[in-house]
Coordinates of N, CA and C in Angstrom, one line a residue:
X1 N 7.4 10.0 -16.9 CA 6.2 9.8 -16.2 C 6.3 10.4 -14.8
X2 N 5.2 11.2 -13.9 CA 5.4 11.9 -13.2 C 5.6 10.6 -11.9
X3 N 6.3 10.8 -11.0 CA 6.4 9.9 -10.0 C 7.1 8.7 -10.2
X4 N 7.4 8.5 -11.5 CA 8.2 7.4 -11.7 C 9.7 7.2 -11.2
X5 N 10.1 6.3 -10.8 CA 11.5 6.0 -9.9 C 12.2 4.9 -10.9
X6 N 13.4 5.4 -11.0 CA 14.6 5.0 -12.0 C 15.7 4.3 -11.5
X7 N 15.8 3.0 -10.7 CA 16.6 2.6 -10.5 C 18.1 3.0 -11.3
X8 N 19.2 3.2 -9.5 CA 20.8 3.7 -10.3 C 21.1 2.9 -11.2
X9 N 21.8 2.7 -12.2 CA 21.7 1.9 -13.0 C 23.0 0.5 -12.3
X10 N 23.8 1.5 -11.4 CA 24.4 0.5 -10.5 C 23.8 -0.5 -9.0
X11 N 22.3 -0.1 -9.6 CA 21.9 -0.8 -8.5 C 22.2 -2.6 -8.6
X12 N 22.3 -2.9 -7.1 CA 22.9 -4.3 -7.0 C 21.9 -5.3 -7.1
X13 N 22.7 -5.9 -7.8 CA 22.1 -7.4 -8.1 C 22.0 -8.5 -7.3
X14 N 20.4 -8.7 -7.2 CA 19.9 -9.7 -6.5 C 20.2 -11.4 -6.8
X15 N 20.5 -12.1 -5.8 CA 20.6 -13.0 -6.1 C 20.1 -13.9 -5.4
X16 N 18.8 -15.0 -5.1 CA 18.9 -16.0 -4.1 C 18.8 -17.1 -4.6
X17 N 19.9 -17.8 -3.1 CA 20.2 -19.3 -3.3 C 18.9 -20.1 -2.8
X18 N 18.7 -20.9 -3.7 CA 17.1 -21.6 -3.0 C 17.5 -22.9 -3.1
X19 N 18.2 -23.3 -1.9 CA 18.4 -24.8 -1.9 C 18.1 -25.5 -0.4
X20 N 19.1 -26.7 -0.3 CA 18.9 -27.2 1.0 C 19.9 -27.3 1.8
X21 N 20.1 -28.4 2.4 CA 21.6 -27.9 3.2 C 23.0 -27.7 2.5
X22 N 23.2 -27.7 1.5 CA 24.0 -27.6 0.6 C 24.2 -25.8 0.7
X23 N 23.2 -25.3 0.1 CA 22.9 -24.1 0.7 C 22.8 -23.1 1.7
X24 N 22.6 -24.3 2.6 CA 21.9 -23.6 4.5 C 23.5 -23.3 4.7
X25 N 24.5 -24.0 4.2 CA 25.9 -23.7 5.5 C 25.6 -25.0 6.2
X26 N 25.4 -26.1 6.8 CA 25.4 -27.2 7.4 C 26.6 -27.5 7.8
X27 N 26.8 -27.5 9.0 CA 27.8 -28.0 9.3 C 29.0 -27.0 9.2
X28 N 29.0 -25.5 8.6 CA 30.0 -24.5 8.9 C 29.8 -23.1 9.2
X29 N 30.4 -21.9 9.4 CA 30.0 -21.4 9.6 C 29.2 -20.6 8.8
X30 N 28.2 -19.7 9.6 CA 27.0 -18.8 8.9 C 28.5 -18.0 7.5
X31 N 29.5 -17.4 8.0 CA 30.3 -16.9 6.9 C 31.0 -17.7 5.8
X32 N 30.7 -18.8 6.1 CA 31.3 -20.3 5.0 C 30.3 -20.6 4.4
X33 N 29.0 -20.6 4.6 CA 28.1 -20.7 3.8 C 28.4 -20.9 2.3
X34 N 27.7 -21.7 1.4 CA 27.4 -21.4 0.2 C 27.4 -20.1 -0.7
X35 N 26.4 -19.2 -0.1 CA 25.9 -17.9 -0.5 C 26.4 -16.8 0.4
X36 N 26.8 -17.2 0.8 CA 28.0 -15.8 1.5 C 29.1 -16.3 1.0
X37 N 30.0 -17.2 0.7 CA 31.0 -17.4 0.1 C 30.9 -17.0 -1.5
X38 N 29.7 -17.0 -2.2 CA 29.6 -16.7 -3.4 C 29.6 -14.9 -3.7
X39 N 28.8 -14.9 -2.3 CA 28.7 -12.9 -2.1 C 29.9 -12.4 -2.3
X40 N 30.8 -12.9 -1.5 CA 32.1 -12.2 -1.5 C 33.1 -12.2 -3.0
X41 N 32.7 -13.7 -3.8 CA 33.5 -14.0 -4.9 C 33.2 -12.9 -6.0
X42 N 31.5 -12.8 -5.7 CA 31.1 -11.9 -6.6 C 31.7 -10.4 -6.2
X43 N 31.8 -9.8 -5.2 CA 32.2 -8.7 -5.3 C 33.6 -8.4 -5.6
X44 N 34.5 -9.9 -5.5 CA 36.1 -9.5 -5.9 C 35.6 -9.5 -7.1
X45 N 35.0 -10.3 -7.9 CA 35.2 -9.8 -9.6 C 34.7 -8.8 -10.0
X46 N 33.8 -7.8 -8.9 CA 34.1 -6.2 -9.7 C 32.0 -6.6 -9.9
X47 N 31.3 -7.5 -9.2 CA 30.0 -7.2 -9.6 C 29.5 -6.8 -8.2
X48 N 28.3 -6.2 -8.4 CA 27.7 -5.1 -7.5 C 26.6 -6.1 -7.1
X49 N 26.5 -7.3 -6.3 CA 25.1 -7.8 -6.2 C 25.2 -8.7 -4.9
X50 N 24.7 -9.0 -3.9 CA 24.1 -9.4 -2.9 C 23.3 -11.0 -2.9
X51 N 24.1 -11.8 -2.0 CA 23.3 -13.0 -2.4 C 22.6 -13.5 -1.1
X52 N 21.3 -13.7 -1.2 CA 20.5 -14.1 -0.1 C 20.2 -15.3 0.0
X53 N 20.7 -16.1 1.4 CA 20.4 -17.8 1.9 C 19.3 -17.9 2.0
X54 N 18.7 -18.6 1.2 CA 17.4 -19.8 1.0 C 17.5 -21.0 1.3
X55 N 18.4 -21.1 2.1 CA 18.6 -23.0 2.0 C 18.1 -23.7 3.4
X56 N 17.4 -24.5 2.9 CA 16.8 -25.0 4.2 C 17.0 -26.6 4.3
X57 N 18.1 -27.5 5.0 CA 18.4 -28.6 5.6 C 17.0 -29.4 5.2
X58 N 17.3 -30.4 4.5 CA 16.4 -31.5 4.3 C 15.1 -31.6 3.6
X59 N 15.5 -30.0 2.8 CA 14.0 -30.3 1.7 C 14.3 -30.8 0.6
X60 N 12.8 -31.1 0.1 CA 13.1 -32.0 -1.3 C 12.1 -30.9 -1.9
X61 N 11.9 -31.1 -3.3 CA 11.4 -30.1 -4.2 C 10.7 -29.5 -3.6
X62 N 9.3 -30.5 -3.7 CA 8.1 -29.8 -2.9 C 7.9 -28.7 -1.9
X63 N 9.0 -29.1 -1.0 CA 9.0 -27.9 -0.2 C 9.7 -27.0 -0.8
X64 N 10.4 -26.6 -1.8 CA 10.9 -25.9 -2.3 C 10.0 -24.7 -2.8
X65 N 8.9 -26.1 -3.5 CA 7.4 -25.2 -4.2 C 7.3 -24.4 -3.5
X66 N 6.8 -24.6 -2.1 CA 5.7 -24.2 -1.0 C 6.0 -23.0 -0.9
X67 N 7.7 -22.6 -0.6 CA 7.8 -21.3 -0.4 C 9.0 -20.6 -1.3
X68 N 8.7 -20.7 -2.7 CA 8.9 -19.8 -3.9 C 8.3 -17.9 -3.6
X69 N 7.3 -18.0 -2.9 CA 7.3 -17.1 -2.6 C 8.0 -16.3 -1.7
X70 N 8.7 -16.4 -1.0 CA 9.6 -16.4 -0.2 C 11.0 -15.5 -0.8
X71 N 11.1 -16.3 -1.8 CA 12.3 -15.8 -2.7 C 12.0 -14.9 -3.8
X72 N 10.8 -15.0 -4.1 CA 10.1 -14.0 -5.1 C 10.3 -12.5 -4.4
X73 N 10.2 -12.6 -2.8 CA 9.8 -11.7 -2.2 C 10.9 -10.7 -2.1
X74 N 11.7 -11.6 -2.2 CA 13.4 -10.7 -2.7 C 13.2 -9.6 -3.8
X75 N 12.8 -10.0 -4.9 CA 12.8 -9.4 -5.9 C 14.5 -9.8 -6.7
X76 N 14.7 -11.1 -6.9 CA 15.4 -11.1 -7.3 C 15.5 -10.4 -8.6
X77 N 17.4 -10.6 -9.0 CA 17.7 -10.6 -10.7 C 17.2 -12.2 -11.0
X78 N 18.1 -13.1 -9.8 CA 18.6 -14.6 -10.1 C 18.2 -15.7 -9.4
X79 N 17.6 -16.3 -9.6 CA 17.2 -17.5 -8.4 C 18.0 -18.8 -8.6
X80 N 19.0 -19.5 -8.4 CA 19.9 -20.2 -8.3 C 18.8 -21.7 -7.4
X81 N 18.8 -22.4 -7.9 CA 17.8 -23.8 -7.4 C 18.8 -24.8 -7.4
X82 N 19.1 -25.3 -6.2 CA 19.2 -25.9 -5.7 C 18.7 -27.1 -4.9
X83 N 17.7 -27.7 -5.3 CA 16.9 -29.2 -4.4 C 16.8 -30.5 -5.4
X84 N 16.6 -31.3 -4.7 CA 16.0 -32.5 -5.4 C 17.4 -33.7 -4.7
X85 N 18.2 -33.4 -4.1 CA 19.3 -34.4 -3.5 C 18.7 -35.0 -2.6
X86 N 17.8 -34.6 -1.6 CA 17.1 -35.0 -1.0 C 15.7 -36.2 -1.7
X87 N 15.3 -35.8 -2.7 CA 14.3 -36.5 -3.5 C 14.8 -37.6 -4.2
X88 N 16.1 -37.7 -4.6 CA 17.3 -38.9 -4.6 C 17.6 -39.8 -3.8
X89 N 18.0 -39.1 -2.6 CA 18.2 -39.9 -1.2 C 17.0 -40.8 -0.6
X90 N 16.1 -40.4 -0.7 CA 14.8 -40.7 -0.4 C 14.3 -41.3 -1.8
X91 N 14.5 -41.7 -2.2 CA 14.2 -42.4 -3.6 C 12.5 -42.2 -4.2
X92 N 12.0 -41.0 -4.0 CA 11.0 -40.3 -4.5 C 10.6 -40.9 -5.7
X93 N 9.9 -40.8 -6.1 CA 8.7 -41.0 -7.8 C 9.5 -39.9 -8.7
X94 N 10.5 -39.9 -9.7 CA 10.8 -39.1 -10.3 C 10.2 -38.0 -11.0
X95 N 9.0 -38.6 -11.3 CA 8.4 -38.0 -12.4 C 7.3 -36.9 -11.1
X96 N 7.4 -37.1 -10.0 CA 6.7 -36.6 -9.2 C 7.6 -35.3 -8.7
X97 N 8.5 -35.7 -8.5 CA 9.6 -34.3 -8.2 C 10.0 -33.6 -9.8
X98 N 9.9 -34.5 -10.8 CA 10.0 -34.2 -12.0 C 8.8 -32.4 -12.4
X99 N 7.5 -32.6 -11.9 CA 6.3 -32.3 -12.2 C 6.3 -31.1 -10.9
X100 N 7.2 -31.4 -9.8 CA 7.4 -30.1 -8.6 C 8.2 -28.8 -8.9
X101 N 9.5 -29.6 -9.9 CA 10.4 -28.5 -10.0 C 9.7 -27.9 -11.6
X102 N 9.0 -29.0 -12.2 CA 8.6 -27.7 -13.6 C 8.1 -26.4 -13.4
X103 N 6.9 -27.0 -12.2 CA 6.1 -25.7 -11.1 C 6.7 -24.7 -10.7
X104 N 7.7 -24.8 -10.2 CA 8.7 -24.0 -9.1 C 9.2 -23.1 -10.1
X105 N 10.1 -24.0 -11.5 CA 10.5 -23.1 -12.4 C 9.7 -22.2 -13.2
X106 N 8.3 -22.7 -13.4 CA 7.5 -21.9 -14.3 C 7.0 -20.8 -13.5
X107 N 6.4 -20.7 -12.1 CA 6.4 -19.5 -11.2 C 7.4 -18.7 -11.4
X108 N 8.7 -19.0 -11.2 CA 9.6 -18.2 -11.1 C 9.8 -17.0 -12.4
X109 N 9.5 -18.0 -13.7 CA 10.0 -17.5 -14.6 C 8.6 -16.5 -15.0
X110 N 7.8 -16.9 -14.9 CA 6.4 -16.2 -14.8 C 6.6 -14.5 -14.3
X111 N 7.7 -14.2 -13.0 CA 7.8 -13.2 -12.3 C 9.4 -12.6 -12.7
X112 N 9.5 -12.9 -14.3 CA 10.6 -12.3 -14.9 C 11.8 -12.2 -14.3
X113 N 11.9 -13.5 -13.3 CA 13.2 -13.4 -12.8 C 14.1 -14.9 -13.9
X114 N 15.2 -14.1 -13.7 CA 16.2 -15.6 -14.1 C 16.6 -16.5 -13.3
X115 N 16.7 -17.8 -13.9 CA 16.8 -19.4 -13.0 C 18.3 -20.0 -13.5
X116 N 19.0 -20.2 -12.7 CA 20.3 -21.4 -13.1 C 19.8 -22.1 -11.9
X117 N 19.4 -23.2 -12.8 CA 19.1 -24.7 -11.8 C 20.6 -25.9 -11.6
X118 N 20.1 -26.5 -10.8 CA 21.0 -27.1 -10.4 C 20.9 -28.5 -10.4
X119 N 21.7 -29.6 -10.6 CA 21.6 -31.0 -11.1 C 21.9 -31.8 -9.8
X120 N 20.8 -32.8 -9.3 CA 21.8 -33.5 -8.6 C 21.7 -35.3 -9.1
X121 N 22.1 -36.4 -8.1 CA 22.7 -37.3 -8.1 C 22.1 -38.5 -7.0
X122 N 21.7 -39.6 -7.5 CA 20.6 -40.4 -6.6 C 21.9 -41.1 -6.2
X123 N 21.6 -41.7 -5.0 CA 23.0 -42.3 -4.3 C 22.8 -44.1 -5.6
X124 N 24.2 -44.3 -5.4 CA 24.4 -45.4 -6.1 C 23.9 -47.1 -5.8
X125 N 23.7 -46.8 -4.6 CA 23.4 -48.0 -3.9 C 21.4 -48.4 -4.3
X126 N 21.2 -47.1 -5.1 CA 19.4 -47.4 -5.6 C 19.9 -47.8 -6.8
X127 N 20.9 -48.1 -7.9 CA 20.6 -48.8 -8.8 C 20.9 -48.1 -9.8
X128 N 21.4 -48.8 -11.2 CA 21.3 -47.8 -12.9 C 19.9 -47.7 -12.6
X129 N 18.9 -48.4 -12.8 CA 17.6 -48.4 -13.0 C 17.0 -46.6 -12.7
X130 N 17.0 -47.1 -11.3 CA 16.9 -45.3 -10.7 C 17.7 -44.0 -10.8
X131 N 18.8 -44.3 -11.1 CA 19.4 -43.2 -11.3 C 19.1 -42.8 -13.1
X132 N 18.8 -43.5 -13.8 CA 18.4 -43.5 -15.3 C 17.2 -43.0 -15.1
X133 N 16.2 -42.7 -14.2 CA 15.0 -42.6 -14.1 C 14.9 -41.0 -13.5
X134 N 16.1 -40.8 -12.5 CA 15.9 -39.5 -12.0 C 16.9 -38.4 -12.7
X135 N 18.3 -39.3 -12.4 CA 19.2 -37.7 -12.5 C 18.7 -37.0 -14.1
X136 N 17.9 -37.4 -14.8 CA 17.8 -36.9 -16.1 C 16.9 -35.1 -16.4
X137 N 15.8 -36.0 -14.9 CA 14.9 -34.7 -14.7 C 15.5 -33.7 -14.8
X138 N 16.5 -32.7 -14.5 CA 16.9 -31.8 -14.5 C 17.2 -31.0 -15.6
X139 N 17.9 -32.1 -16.3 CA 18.3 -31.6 -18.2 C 16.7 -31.4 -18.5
X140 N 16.0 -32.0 -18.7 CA 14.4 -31.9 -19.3 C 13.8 -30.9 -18.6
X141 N 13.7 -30.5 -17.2 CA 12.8 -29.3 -16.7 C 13.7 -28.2 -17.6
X142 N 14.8 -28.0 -17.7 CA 15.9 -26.8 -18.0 C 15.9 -26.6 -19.0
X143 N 15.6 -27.7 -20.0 CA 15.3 -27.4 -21.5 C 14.3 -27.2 -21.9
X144 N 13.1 -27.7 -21.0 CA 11.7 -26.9 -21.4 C 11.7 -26.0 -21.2
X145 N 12.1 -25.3 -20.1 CA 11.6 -23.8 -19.5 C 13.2 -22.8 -20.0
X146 N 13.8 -23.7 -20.7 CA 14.9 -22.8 -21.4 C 15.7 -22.0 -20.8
X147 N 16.1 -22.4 -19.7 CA 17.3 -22.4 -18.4 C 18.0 -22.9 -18.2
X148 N 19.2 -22.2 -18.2 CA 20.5 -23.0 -17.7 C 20.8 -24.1 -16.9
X149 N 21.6 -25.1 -16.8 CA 21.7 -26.1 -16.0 C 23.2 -26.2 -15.7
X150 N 23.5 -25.8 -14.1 CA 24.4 -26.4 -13.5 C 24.5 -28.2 -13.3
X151 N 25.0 -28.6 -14.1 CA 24.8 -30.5 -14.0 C 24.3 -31.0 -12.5
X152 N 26.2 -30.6 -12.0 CA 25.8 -31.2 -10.5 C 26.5 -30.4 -9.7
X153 N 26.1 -30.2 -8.6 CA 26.0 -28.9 -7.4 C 27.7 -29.3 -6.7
X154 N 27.7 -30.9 -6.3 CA 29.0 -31.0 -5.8 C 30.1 -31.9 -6.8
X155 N 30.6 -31.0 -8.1 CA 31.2 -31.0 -9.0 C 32.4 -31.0 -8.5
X156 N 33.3 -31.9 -8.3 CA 34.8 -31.8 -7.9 C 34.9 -31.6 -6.5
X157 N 33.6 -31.4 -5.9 CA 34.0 -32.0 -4.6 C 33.6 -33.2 -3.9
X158 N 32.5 -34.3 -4.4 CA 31.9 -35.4 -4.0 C 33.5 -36.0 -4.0
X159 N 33.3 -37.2 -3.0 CA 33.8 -38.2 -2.6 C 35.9 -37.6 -2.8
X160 N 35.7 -36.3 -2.6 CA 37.4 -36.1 -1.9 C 37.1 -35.5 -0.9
X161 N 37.4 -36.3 0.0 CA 37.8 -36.1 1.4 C 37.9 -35.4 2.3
X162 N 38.9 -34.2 1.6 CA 39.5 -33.5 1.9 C 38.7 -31.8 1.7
X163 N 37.9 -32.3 1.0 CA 36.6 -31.4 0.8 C 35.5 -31.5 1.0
X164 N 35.2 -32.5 2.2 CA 33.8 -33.0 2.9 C 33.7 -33.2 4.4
X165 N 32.6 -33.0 5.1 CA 32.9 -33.1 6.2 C 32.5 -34.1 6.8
X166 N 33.2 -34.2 7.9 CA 32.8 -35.9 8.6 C 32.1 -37.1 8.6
X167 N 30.4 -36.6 7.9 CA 29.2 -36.9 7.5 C 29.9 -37.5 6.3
X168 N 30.5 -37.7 5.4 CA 31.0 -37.7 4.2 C 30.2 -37.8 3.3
X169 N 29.1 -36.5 3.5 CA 28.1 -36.0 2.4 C 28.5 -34.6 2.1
X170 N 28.4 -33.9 3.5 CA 28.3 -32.1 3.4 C 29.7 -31.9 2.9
X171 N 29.9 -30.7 2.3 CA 31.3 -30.2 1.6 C 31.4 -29.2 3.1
X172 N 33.0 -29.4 3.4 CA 33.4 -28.3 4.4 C 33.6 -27.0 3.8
X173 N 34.4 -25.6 4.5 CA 34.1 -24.4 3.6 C 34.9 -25.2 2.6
X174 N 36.1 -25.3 2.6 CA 36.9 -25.4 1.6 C 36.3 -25.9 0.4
X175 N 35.6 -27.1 0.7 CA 34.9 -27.4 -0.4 C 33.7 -26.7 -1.3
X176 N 33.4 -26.0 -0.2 CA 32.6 -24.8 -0.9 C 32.6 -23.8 -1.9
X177 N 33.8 -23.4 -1.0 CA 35.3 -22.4 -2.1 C 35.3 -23.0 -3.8
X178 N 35.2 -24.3 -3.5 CA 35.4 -25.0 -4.7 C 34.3 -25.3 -5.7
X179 N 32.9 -25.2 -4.6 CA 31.8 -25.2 -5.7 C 31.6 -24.2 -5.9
X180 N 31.8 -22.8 -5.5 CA 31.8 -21.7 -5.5 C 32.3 -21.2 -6.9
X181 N 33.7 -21.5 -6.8 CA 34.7 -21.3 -8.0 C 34.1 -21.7 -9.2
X182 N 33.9 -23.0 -9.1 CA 33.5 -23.9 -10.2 C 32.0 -23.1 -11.2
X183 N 31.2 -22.6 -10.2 CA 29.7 -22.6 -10.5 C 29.7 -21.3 -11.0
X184 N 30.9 -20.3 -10.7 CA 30.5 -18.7 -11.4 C 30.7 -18.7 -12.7
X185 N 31.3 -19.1 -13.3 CA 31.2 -19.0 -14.7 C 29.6 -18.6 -15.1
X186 N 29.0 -19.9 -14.8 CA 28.0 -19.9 -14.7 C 26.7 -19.0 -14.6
X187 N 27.1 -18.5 -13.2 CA 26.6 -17.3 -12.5 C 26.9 -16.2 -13.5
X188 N 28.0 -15.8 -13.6 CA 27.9 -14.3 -14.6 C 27.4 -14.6 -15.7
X189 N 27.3 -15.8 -16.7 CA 26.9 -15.7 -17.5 C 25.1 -15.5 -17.7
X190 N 24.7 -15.7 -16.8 CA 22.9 -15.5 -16.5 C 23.0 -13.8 -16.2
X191 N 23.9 -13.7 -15.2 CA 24.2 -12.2 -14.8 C 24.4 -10.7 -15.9
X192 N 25.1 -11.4 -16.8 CA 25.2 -11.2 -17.9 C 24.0 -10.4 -19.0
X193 N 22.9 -11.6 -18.9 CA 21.5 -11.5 -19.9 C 20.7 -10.6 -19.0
X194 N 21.0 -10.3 -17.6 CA 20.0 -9.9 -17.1 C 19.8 -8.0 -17.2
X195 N 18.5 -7.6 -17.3 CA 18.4 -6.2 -18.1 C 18.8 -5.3 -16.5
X196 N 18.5 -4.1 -16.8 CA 18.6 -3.1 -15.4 C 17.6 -3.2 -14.7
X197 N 18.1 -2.7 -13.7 CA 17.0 -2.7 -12.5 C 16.2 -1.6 -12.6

């Protein structure tokens, strides 16, 4: 077709992290980050793709909704979702953050990009009751919309020490390193399904 433009076929793959401070870097540096520590892992394994910080300190889904466009705007391959720890902590209406992230995922997936979502964990001190009520949402939005599910975001690093920072919430870099490690399998495997650019 006359005019038509053919992406290299090595063009790099987009990736953004859409979370919260988990995401943002909190507490380390802009190069410890989440998604610059993942940028770099990905290029030692030999992939060609770029990961862009989405994470913004203290949101809970909703705001997550609000600005999907944002990340759309990337043009991702991958959108990596990251929220709802906040909507735990805050002991939110499940089924109401339940009914935020279907939204967020159905946009997303609407604009042919791929989703690996992410699981989190209502603090213990709300009860079996609530935690039976929330942490489930995430298996159920991911199995509707037929996306992947990272269980839980801080996998081997919650409650060691030695990989949290002073807050004894945030993961330090090192602990990052570690969700980083843990979560690519993951990551290549979506990377994987995704067609050329």
């Amino acid at each position: 077709v006359a005019g038509a433009i053919t992406a290299h076929p090595d063009a790099p793959r987009t990736i953004v992290a859409f979370g919260d401070s988990y995401f943002s870097g909190y507490g380390v540096e802009p190069d410890q980050s989440f998604p610059a520590q993942l940028d770099r892992a990905l290029r030692r394994r030999g992939h060609n793709a770029r990961v862009v910080n989405q994470g913004v300190p203290g949101e809970i889904i909703r705001d997550g909704l609000k600005r999907v466009d944002a990340a759309l705007a990337e043009k991702p391959d991958l959108v990596i979702i990251e929220l709802g720890a906040n909507d735990g902590e805050r002991r939110l209406d499940p089924a109401a953050s339940a009914a935020d992230l279907d939204r967020m995922i159905a946009r997303i997936r609407a604009a042919h990009v791929k989703v690996l979502l992410c699981g989190a964990k209502a603090p213990d001190a709300f009860g079996e009751a609530y935690r039976a009520s929330f942490e489930p949402i995430f298996s159920a939005v991911a199995a509707k919309h037929r996306v992947p599910l990272y269980p839980f975001i801080l996998d081997g690093v919650a409650r060691n020490a030695d990989l949290i920072q002073s807050d004894g919430e945030h993961p330090n870099a090192q602990g990052i390193a570690v969700m980083v490690d843990r979560m690519m399998p993951s990551v290549e495997r979506v990377l994987a399904k995704t067609g050329p650019r």
